[in-house]
Short mmCIF file of C-alpha atoms in Angstrom, two decimals:
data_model
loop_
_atom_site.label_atom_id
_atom_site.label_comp_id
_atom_site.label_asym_id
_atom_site.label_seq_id
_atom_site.Cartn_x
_atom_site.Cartn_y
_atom_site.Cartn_z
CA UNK F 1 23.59 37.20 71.12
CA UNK F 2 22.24 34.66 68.49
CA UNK F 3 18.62 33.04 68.87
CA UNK F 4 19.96 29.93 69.95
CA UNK F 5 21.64 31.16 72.70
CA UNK F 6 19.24 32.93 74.05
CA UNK F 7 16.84 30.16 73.92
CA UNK F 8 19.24 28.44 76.01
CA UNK F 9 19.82 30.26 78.52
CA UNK F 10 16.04 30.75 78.91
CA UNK F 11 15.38 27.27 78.98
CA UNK F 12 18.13 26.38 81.51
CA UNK F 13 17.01 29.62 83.65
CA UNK F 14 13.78 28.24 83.62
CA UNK F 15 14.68 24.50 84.61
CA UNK F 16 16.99 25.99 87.96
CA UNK F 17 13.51 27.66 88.87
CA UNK F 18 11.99 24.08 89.37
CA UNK F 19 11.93 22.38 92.77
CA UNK F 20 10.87 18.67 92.51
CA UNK F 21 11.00 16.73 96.05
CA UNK F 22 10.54 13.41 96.39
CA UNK F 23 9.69 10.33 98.77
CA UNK F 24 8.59 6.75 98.56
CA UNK F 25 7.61 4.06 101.17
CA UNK F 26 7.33 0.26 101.00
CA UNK F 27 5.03 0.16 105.16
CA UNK F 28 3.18 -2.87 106.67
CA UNK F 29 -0.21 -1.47 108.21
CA UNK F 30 -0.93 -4.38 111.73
CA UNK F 31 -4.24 -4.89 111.53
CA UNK F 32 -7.12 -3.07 114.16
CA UNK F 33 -4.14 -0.02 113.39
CA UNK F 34 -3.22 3.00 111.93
CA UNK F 35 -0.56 4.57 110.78
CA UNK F 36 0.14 8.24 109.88
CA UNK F 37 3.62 10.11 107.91
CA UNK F 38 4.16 13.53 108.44
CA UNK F 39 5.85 15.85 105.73
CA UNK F 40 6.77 19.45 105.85
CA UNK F 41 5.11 21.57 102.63
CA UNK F 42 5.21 24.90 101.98
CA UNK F 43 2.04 27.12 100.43
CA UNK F 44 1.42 26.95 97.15
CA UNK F 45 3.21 24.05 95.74
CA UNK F 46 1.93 21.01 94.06
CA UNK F 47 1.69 17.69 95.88
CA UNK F 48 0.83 14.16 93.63
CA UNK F 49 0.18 11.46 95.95
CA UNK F 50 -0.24 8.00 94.81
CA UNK F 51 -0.46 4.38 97.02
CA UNK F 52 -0.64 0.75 96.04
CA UNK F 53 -1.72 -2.03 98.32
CA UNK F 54 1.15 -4.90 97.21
CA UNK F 55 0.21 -7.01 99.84
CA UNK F 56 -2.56 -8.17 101.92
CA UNK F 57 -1.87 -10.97 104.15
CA UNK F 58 -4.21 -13.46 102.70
CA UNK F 59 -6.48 -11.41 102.77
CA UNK F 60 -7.81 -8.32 101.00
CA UNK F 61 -5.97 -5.48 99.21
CA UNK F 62 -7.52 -2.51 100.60
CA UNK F 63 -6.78 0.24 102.96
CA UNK F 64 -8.30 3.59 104.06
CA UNK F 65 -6.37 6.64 103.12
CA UNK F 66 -6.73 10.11 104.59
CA UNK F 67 -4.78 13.29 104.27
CA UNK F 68 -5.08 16.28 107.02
CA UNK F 69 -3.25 19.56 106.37
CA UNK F 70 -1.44 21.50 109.29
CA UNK F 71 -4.92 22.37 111.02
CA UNK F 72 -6.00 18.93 111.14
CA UNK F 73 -9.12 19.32 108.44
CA UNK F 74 -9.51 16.06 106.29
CA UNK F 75 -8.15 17.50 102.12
CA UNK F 76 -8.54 13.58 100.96
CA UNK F 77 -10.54 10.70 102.59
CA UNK F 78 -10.58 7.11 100.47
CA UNK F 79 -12.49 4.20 102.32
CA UNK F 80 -11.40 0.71 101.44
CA UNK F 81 -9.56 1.17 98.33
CA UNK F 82 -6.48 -0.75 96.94
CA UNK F 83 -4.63 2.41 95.65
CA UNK F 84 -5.56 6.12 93.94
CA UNK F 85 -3.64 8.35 92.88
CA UNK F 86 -4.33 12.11 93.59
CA UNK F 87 -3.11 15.84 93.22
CA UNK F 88 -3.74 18.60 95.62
CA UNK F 89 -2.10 22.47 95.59
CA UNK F 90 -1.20 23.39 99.39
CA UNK F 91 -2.96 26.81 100.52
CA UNK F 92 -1.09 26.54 104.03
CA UNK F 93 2.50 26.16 105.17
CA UNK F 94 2.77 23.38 107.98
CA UNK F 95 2.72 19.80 108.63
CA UNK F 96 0.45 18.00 106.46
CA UNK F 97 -0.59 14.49 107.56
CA UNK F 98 -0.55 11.32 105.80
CA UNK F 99 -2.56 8.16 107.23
CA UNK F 100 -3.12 4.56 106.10
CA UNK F 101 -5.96 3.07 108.41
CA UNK F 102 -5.91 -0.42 108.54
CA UNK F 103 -8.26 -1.05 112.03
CA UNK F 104 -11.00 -2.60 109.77
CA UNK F 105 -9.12 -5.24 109.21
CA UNK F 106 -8.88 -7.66 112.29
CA UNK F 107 -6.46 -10.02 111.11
CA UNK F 108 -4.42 -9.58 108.19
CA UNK F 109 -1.22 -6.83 107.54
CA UNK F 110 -1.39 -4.77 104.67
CA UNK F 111 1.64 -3.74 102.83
CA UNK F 112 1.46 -0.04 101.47
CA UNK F 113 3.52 1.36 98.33
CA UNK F 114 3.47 5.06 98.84
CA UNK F 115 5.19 7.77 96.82
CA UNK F 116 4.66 11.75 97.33
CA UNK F 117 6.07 14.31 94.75
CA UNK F 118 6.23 17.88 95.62
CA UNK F 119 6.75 20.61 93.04
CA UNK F 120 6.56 24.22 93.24
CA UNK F 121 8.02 26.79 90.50
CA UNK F 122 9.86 29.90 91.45
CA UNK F 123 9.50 33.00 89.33
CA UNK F 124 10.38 32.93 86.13
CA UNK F 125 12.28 36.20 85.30
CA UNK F 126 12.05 36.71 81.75
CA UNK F 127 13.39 40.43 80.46
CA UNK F 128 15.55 40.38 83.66
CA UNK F 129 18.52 38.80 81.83
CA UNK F 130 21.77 40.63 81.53
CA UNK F 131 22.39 41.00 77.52
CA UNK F 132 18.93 40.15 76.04
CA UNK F 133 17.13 43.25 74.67
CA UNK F 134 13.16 43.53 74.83
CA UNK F 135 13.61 42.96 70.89
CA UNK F 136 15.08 39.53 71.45
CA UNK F 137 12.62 38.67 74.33
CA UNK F 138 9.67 39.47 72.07
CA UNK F 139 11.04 37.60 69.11
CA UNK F 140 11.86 34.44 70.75
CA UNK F 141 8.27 34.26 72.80
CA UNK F 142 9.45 33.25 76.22
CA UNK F 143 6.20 32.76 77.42
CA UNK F 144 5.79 30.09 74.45
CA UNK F 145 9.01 28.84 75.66
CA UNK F 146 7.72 28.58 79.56
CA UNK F 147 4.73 26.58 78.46
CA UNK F 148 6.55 23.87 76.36
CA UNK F 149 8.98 23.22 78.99
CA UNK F 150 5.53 23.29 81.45
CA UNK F 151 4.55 20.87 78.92
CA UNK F 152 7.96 18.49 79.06
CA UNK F 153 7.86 18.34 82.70
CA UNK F 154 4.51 17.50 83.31
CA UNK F 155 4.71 15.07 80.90
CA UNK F 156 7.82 13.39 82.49
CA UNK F 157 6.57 13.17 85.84
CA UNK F 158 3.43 11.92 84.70
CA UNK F 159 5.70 9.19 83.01
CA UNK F 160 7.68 8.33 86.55
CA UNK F 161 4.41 8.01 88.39
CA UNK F 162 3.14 5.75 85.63
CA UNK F 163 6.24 3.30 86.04
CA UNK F 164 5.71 3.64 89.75
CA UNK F 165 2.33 2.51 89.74
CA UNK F 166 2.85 -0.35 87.01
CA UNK F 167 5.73 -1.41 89.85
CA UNK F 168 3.55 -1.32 92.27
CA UNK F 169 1.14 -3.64 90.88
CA UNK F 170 3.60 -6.20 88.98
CA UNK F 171 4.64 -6.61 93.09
CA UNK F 172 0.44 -6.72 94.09
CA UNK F 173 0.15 -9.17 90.81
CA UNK F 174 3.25 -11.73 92.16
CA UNK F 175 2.11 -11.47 95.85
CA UNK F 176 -1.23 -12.52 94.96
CA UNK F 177 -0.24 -15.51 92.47
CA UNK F 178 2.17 -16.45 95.29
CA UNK F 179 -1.04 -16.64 97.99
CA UNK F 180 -3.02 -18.45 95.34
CA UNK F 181 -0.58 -20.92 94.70
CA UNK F 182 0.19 -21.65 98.65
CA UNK F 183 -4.19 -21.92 98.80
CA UNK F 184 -4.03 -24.25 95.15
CA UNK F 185 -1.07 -26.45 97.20
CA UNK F 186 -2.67 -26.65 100.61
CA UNK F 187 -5.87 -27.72 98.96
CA UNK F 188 -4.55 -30.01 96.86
CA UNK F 189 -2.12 -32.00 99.49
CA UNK F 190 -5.37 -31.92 102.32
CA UNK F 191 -7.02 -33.85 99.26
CA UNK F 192 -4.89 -36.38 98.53
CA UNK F 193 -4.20 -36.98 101.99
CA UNK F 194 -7.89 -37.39 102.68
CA UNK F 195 -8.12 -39.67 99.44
CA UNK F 196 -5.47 -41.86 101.14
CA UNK F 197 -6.65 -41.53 104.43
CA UNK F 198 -10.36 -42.96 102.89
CA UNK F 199 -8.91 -45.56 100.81
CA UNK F 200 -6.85 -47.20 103.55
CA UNK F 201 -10.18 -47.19 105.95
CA UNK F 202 -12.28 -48.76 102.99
CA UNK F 203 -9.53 -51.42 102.16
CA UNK F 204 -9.57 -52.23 106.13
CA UNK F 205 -12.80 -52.58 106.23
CA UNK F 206 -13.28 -54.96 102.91
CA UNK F 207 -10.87 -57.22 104.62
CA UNK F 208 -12.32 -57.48 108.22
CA UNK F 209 -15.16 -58.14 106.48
CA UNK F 210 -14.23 -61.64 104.79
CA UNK F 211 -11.88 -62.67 108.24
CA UNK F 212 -13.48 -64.55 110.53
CA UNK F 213 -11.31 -63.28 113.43
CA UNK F 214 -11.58 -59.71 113.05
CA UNK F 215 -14.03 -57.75 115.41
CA UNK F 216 -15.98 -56.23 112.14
CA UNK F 217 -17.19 -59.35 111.20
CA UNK F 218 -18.38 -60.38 114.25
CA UNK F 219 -20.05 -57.14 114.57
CA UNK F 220 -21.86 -58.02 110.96
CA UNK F 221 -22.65 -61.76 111.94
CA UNK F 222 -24.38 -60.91 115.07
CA UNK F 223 -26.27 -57.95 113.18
CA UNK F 224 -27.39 -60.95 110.56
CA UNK F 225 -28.45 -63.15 113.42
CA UNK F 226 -31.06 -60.56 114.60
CA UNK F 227 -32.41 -60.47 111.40
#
């Protein structure tokens, strides 16, 4: 068996060890609630969590995150925050518990990105292959071999949750110049119709002034007579 082969079928041995699950949620959080996502994990596997607040209901983007693992002790707690990423390694098999607490918030809905990525590695049998010698083993380094393709796919799924998170936050970025332009529009049309509203009562008033019929200039004669 030639070198290249055999570093093929250790790499592709090697990739059908690797379990990669994944989930992600777009949820609105009512306010004075909380909401909580359960998911299924095994011991020993690696769990990257990451959230984005997109939205907050004209109002602010922040929400409080905690995660519980099957006994119910608190393994992350953020207060407030508008998103974090984080990575935790399971030490029990069970339900862990996700929640997004939103009951500070009295009137305003938050909308929650979430995405959860669970990895865990099986075994990696190098020298158990049938046809490769402990010659061939030794001159190929599999264990060099193991750690690039560590390497590769820590690197890629550091890439996915990157693009995640930038997606995330172009949708925070265009929900909040959407509120700001609503605010800059509703502003500007009170304004003007104040500015008309104003006008109109000053030009109605300039012209009861100088007629002699209207009830305003009564009003102002008599207030001259007591003079």
């Amino acid at each position: 068996m030639d070198k290249c082969t055999l570093f093929t079928l250790c790499f592709f041995t090697f990739i059908i060890g690797i379990k990669t699950h994944e989930k992600q949620l777009t949820v609105n959080i009512e306010p004075r609630k909380q909401d909580c996502f359960f998911e299924n994990i095994s011991e020993k596997q690696t769990v990257e969590l990451d959230y984005q607040v997109i939205d907050g209901g004209h109002g602010d983007l922040d929400i409080t995150f905690q995660t519980y693992d099957p006994h119910g002790r608190i393994l992350l707690a953020d207060y407030k925050k508008a998103g974090n990423t984080h990575t935790l390694t399971t030490q029990l098999t069970g339900d862990y518990k996700f929640c997004f607490d939103n009951t500070f918030s009295s009137f305003n809905t938050k909308t929650v990105f979430f995405e959860i990525i669970i990895e865990s590695d099986d075994d990696f049998g190098g020298g158990n292959i049938d046809g490769i010698n402990s010659e061939e083993v030794y001159e190929l380094k599999i264990q060099d071999i193991q750690d690039i393709v560590n390497r590769v796919r820590s690197d890629m799924n550091k890439i996915r949750v990157l693009q995640d998170v930038i997606k995330s936050i172009e949708a925070r970025d265009r929900n909040l110049a959407e509120e700001n332009f609503f605010k800059v529009t509703t502003f500007s049309m009170i304004q003007i119709i104040v500015m008309i509203v104003v006008g109109s009562i000053q030009v109605i008033m300039l012209r009861s002034l100088f007629d002699d019929n209207s009830r305003v200039h009564k009003i102002w004669k008599n207030l001259e007579s007591y003079r």
